[in-house]
mmCIF file of C-alpha atoms in Angstrom:
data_model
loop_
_atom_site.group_PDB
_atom_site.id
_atom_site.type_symbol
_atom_site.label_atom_id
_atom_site.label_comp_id
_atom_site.label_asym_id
_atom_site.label_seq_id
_atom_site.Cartn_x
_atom_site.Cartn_y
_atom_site.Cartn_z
ATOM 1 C CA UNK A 1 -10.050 6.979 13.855
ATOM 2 C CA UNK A 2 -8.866 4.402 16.071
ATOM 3 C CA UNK A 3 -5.606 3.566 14.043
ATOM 4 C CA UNK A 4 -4.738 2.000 11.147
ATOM 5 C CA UNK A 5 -7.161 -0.102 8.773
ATOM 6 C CA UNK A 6 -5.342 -3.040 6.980
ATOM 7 C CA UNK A 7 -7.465 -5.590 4.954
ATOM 8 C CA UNK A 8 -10.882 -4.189 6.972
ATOM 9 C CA UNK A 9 -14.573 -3.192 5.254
ATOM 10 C CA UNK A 10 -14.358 -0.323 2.901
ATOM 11 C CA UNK A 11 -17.197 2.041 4.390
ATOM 12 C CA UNK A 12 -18.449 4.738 1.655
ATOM 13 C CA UNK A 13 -15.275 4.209 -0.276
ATOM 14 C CA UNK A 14 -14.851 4.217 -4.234
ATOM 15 C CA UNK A 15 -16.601 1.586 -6.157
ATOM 16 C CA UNK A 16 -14.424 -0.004 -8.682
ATOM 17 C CA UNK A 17 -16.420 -1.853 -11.716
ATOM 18 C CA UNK A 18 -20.170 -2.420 -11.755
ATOM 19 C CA UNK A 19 -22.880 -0.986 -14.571
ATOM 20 C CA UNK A 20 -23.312 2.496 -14.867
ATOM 21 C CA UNK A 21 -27.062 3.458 -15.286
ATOM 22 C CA UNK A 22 -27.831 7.121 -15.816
ATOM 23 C CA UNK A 23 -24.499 8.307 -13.672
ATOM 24 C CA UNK A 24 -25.254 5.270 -10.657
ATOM 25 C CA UNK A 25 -22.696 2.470 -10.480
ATOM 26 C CA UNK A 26 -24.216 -0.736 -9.358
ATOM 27 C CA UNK A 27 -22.194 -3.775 -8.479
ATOM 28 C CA UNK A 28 -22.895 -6.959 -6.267
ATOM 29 C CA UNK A 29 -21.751 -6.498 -2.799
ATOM 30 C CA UNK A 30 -22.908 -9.593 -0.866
ATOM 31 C CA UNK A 31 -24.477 -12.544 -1.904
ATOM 32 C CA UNK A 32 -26.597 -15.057 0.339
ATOM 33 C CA UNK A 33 -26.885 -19.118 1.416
ATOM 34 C CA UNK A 34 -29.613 -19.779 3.037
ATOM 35 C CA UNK A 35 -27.998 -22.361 6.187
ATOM 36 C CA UNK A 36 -29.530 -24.473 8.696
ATOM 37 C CA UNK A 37 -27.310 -23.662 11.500
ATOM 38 C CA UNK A 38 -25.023 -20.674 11.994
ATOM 39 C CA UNK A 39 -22.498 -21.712 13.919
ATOM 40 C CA UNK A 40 -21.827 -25.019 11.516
ATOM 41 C CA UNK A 41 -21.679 -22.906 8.496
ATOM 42 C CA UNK A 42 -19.454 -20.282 10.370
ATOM 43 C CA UNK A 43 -16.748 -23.090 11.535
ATOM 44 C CA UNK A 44 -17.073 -24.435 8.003
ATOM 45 C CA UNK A 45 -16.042 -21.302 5.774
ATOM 46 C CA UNK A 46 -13.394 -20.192 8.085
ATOM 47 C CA UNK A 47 -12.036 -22.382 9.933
ATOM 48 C CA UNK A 48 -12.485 -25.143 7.066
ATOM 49 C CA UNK A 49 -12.146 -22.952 3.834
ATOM 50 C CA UNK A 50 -10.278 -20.653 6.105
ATOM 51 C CA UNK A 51 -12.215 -17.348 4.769
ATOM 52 C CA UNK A 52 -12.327 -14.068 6.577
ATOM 53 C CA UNK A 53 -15.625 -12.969 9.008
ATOM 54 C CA UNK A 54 -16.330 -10.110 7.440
ATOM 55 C CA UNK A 55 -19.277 -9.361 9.785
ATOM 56 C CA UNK A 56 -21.009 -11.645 12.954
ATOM 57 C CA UNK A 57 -23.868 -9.067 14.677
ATOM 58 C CA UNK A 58 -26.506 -10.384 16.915
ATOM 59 C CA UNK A 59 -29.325 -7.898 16.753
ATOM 60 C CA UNK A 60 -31.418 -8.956 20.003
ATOM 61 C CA UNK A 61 -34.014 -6.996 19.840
ATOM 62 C CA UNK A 62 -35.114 -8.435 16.255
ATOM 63 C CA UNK A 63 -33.707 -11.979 17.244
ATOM 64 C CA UNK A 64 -31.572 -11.504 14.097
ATOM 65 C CA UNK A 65 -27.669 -12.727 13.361
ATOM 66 C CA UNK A 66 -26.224 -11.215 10.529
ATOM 67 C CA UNK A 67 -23.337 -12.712 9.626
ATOM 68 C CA UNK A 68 -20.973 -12.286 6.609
ATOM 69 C CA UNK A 69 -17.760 -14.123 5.512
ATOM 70 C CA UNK A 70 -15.587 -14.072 2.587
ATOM 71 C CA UNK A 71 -12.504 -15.095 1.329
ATOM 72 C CA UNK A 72 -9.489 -12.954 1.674
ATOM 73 C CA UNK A 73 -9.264 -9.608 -0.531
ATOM 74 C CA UNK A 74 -12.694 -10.775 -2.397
ATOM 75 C CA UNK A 75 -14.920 -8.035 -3.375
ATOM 76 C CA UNK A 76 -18.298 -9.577 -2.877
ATOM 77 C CA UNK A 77 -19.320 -11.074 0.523
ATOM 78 C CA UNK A 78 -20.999 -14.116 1.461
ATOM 79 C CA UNK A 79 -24.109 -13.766 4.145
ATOM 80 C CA UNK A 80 -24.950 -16.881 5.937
ATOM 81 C CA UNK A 81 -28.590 -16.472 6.753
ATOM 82 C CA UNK A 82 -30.599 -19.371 9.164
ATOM 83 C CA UNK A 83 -33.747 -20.778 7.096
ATOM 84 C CA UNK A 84 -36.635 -18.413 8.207
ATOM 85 C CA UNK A 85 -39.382 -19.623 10.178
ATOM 86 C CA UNK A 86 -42.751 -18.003 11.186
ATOM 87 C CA UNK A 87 -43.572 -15.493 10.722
ATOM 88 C CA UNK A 88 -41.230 -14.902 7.702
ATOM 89 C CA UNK A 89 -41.982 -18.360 6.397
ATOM 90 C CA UNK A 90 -44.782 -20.855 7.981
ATOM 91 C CA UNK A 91 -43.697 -23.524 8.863
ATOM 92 C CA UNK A 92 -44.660 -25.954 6.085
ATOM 93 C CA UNK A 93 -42.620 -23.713 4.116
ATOM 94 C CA UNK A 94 -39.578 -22.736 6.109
ATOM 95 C CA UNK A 95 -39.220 -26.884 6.280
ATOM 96 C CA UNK A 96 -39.648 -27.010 2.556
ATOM 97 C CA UNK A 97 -37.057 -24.458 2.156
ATOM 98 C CA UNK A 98 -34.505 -26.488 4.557
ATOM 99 C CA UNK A 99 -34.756 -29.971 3.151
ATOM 100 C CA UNK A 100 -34.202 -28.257 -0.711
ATOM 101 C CA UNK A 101 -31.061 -26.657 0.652
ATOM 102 C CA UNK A 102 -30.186 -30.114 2.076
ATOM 103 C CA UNK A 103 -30.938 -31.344 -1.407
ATOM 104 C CA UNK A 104 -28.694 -28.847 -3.285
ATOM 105 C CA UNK A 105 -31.309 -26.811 -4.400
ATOM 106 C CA UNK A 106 -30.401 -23.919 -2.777
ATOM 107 C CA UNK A 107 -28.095 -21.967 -5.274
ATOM 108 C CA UNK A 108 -24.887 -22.389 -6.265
ATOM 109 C CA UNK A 109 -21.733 -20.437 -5.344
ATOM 110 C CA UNK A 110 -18.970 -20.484 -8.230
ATOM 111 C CA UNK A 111 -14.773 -20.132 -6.979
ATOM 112 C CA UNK A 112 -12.094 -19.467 -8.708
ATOM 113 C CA UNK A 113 -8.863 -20.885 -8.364
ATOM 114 C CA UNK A 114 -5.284 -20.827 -9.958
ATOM 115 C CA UNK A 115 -5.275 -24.083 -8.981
ATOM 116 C CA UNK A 116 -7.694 -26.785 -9.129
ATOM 117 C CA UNK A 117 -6.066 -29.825 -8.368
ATOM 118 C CA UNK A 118 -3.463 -28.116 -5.450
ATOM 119 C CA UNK A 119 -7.097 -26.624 -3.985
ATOM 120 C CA UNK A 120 -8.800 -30.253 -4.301
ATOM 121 C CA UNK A 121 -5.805 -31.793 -2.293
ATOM 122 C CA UNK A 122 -5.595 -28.973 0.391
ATOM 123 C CA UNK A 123 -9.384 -28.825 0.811
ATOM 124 C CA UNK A 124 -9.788 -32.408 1.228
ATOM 125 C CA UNK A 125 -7.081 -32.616 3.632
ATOM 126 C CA UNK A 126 -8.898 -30.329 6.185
ATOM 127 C CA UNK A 127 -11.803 -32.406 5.849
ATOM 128 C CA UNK A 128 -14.207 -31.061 2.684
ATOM 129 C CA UNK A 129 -15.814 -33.961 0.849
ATOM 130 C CA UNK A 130 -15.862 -33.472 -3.215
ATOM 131 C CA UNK A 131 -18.606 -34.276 -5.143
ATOM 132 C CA UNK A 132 -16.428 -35.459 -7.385
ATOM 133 C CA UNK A 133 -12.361 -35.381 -8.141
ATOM 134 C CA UNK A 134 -11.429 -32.413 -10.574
ATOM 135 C CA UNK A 135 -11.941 -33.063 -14.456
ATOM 136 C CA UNK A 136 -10.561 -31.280 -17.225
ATOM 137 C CA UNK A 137 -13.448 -29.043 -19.396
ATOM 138 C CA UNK A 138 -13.234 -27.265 -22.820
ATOM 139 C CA UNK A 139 -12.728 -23.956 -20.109
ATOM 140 C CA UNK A 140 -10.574 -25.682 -17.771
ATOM 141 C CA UNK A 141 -10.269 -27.868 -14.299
ATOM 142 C CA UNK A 142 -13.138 -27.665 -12.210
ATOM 143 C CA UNK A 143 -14.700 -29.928 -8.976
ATOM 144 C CA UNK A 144 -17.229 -29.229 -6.704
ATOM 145 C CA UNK A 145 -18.447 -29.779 -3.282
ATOM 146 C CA UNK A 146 -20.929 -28.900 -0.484
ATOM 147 C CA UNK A 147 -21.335 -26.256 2.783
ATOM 148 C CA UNK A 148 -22.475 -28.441 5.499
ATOM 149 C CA UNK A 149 -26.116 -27.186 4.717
ATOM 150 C CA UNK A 150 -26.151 -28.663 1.442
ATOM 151 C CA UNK A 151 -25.136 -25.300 -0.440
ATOM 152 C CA UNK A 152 -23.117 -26.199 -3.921
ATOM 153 C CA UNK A 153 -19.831 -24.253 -4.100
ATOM 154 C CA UNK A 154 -17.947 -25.214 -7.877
ATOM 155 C CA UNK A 155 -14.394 -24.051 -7.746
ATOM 156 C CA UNK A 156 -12.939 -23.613 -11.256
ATOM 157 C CA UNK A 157 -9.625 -23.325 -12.646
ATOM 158 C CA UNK A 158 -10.057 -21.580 -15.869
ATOM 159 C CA UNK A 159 -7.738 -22.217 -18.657
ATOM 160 C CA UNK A 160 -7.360 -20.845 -22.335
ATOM 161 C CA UNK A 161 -10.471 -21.894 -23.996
ATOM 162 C CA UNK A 162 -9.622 -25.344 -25.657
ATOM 163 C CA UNK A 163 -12.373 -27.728 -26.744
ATOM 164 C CA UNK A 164 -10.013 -30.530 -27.775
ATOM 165 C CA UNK A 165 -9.128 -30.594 -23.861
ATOM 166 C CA UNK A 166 -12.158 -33.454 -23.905
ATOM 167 C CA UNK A 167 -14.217 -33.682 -20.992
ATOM 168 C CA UNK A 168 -12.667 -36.314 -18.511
ATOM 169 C CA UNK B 1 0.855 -17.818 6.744
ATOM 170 C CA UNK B 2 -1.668 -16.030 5.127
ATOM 171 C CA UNK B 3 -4.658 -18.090 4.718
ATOM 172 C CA UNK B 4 -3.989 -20.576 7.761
ATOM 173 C CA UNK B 5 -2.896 -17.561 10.776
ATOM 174 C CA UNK B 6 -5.615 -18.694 13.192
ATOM 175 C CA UNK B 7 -3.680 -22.304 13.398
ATOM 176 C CA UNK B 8 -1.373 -23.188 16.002
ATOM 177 C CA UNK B 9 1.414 -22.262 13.971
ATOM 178 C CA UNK B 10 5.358 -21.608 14.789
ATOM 179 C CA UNK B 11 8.669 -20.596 13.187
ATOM 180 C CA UNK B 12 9.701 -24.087 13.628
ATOM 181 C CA UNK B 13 6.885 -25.452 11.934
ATOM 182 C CA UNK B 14 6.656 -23.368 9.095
ATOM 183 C CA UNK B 15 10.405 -24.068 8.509
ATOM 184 C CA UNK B 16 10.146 -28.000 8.361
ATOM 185 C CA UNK B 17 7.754 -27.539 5.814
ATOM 186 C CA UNK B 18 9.670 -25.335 3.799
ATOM 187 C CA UNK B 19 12.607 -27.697 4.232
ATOM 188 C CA UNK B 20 14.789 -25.749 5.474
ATOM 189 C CA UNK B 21 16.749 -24.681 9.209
ATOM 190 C CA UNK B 22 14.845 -22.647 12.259
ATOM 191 C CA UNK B 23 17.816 -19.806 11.549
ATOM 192 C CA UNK B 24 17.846 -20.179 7.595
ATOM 193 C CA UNK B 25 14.089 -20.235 7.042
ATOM 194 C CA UNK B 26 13.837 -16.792 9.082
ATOM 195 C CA UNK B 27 16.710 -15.234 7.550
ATOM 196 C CA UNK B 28 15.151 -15.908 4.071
ATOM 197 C CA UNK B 29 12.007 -14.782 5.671
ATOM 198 C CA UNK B 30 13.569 -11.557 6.765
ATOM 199 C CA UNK B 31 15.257 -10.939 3.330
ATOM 200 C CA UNK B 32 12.040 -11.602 1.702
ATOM 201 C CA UNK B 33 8.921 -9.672 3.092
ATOM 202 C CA UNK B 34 11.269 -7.276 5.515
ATOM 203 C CA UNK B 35 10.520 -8.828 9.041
ATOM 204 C CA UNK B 36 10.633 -11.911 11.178
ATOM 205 C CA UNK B 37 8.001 -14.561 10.197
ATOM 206 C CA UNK B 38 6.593 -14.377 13.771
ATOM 207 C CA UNK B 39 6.231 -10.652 13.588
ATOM 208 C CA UNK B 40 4.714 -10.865 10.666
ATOM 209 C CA UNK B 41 2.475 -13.717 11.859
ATOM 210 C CA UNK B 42 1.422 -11.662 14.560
ATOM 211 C CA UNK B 43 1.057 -8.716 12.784
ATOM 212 C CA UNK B 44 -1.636 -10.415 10.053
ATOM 213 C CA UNK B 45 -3.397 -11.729 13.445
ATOM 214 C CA UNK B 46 -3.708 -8.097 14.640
ATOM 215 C CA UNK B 47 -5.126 -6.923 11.589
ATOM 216 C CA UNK B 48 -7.454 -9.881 11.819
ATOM 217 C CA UNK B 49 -8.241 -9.174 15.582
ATOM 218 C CA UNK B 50 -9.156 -4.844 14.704
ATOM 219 C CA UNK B 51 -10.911 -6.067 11.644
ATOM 220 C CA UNK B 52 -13.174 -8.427 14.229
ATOM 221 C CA UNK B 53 -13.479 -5.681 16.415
ATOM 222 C CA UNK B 54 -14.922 -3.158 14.329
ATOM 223 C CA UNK B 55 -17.132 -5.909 12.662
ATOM 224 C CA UNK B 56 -18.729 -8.760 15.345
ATOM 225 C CA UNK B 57 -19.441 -8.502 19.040
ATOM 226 C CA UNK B 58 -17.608 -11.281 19.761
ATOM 227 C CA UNK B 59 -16.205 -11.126 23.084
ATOM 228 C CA UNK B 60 -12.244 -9.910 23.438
ATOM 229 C CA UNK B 61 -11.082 -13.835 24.475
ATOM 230 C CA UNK B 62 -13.174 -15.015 21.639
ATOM 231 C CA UNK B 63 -11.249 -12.859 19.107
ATOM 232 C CA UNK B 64 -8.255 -13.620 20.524
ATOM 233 C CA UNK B 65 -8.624 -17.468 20.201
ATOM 234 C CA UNK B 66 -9.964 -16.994 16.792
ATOM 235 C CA UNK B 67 -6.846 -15.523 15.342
ATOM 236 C CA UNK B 68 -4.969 -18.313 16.758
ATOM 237 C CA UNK B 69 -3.706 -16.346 20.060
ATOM 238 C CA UNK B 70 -3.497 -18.445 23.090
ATOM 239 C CA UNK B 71 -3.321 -15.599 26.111
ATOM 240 C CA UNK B 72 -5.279 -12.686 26.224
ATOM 241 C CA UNK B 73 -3.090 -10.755 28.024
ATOM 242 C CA UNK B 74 -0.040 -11.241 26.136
ATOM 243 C CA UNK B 75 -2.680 -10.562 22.710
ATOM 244 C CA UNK B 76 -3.581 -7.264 24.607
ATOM 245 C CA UNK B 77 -0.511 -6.093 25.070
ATOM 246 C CA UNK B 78 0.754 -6.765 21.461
ATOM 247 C CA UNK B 79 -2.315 -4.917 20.086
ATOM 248 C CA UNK B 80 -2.118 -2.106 22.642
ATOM 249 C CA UNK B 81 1.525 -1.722 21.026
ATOM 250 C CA UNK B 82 0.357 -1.937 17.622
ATOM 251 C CA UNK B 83 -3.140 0.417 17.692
ATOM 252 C CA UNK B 84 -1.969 2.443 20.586
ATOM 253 C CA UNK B 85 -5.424 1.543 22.597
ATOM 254 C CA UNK B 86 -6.406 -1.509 24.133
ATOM 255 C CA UNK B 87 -8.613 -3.783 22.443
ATOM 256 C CA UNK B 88 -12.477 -2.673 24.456
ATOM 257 C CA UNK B 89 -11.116 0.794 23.681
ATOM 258 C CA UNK B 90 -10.450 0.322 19.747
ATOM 259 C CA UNK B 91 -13.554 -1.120 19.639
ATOM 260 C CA UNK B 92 -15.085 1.723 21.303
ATOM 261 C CA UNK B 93 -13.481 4.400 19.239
ATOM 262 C CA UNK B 94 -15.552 2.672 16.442
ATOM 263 C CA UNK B 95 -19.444 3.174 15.832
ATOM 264 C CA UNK B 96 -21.183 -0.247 17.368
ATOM 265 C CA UNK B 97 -20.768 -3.115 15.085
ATOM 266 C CA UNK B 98 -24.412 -3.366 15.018
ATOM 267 C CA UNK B 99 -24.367 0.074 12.979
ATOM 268 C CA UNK B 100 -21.103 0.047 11.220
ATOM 269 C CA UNK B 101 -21.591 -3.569 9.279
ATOM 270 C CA UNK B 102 -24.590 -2.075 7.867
ATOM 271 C CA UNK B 103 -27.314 -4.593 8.545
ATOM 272 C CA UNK B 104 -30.075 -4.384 5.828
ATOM 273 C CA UNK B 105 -32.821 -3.133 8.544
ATOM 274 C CA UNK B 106 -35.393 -4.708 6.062
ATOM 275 C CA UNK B 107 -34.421 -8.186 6.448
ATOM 276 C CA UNK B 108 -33.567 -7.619 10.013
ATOM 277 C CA UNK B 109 -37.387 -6.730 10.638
ATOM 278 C CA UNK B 110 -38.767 -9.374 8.435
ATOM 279 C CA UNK B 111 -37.072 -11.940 10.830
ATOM 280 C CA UNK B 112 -38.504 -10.533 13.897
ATOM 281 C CA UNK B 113 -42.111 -9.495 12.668
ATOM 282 C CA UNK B 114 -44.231 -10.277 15.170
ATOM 283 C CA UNK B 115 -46.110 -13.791 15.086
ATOM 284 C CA UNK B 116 -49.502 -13.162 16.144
ATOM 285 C CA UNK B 117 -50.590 -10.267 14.483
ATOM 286 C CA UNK B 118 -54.542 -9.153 15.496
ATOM 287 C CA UNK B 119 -55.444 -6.505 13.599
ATOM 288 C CA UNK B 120 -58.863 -5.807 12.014
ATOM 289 C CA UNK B 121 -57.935 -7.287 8.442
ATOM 290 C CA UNK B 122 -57.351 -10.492 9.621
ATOM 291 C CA UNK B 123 -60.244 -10.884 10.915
ATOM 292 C CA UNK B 124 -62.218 -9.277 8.315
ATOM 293 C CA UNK B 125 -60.865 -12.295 6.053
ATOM 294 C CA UNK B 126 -62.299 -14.888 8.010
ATOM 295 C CA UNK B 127 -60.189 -18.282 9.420
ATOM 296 C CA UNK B 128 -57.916 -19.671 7.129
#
């Protein structure tokens, strides 16, 4: 149907890994960030982190965006969800929820890279501000920084287990 | 190439930064991944374009910008070329994005619930 599909969603294909339970086969296909604006957090993962939109659907009638990106290839998605207001959350709570996203409490997204350092350098150079500069752990390199919303992403280099590789 | 298609990116470019000649770079291109780094360039923005297609309801000029395509009409007859339909009619031969990104219908409703509900119950529990 309408030619051929390179790199696209796999709809009711295989599933590869996950737990089997009773003959089912369970595995995580999307995860979720709660963000405070849509079109900040889209410009951020792709154009910034330079990820893939994997979906972007306004649903009008339910005055719903659903909107998915993820980095090339990966398995498991990323869906970039506004803060709910009323009558989801009232609104004590929905600007609760935003300023603990703004404060880093909203969940943490862990990366992996081959390379921590060559990642730190690229990132930074299109404009992502670290937390901090990569150190060396006991599992490897690893630095971490924020989605404009306040979202924590960690992006790890992991390395053969060595605990003499001191924490720097 | 990859990772950074939707730039403004050219042959020239990408050779300087590999260090090496216009005519060299795309030979060693060539001999490498079996085409010319701009076809290849413009065939990972194709693939990028269908995928958006099937997936948002972005408008046409909006995809096309996105994968780093300046004219529309030169982007729809590359894909036309490639996918052997025009872009509105690839995305027509698909199910509406709406439907075939799966949208957890759930979630969907919670968002648009409606805000002043008046049934019986909430009365029957007094003002809060």
């Amino acid at each position: 149907m309408g030619g051929p599909v390179i790199g696209g969603t796999v709809i009711g294909g295989t599933v590869i890994g996950g737990t089997v339970i009773g003959g089912t086969v369970i595995k995580i296909a999307n995860s979720q960030f709660w963000v405070h604006d849509q079109d900040e957090a889209l410009k951020f993962y792709t154009k910034t982190l330079g990820w893939e939109v994997r979906a972007d659907v306004i649903v009008e009638a339910w005055h719903f965006r659903w909107l998915v990106v993820a980095p090339r290839g990966s398995d498991v998605g990323l869906v970039l969800m506004p803060v709910p207001g009323p009558p989801m959350l009232d609104a004590d709570s929905s600007g609760a929820l935003s300023e603990l996203v703004a404060k880093g409490a909203g969940g943490t997204l862990f990366l992996e890279t081959n390379d921590c350092r060559g990642s730190y350098e690229d990132l930074s150079a299109r404009g992502v501000v670290f937390n901090d500069p990569p150190t060396t752990q006991p599992y490897g390199i690893d630095t971490s920084f924020r989605d404009p919303s306040g979202n924590n992403i960690r992006l790890t280099q992991v390395l053969p287990f060595d605990l003499s590789r001191a924490s720097s | 190439m990859d990772s950074r298609y939707f730039e403004d990116l050219s042959v020239s470019g990408m050779a300087r930064v590999a260090g090496l000649s216009k005519a060299h770079f795309s030979r060693e291109f060539c001999k490498a991944y079996g085409e010319a780094p701009h076809q290849y360039l413009l065939t990972r923005r194709l693939e990028r374009a269908a995928a958006l297609l099937r997936t948002t309801d972005w408008p046409v000029a909006t995809i096309c910008s996105s994968v780093g395509l300046a004219s529309v009409g030169s982007f729809s007859t590359s894909f036309r070329r490639v996918y052997g339909l025009s872009p509105t009619g690839y995305r027509a031969s698909w199910p509406p994005a709406a439907q075939f990104v799966r949208i957890p219908l759930c979630v969907a409703r919670a968002y648009s619930r409606p805000q002043n509900r008046t049934f019986r119950e909430d009365g029957a529990r007094g003002a809060t």
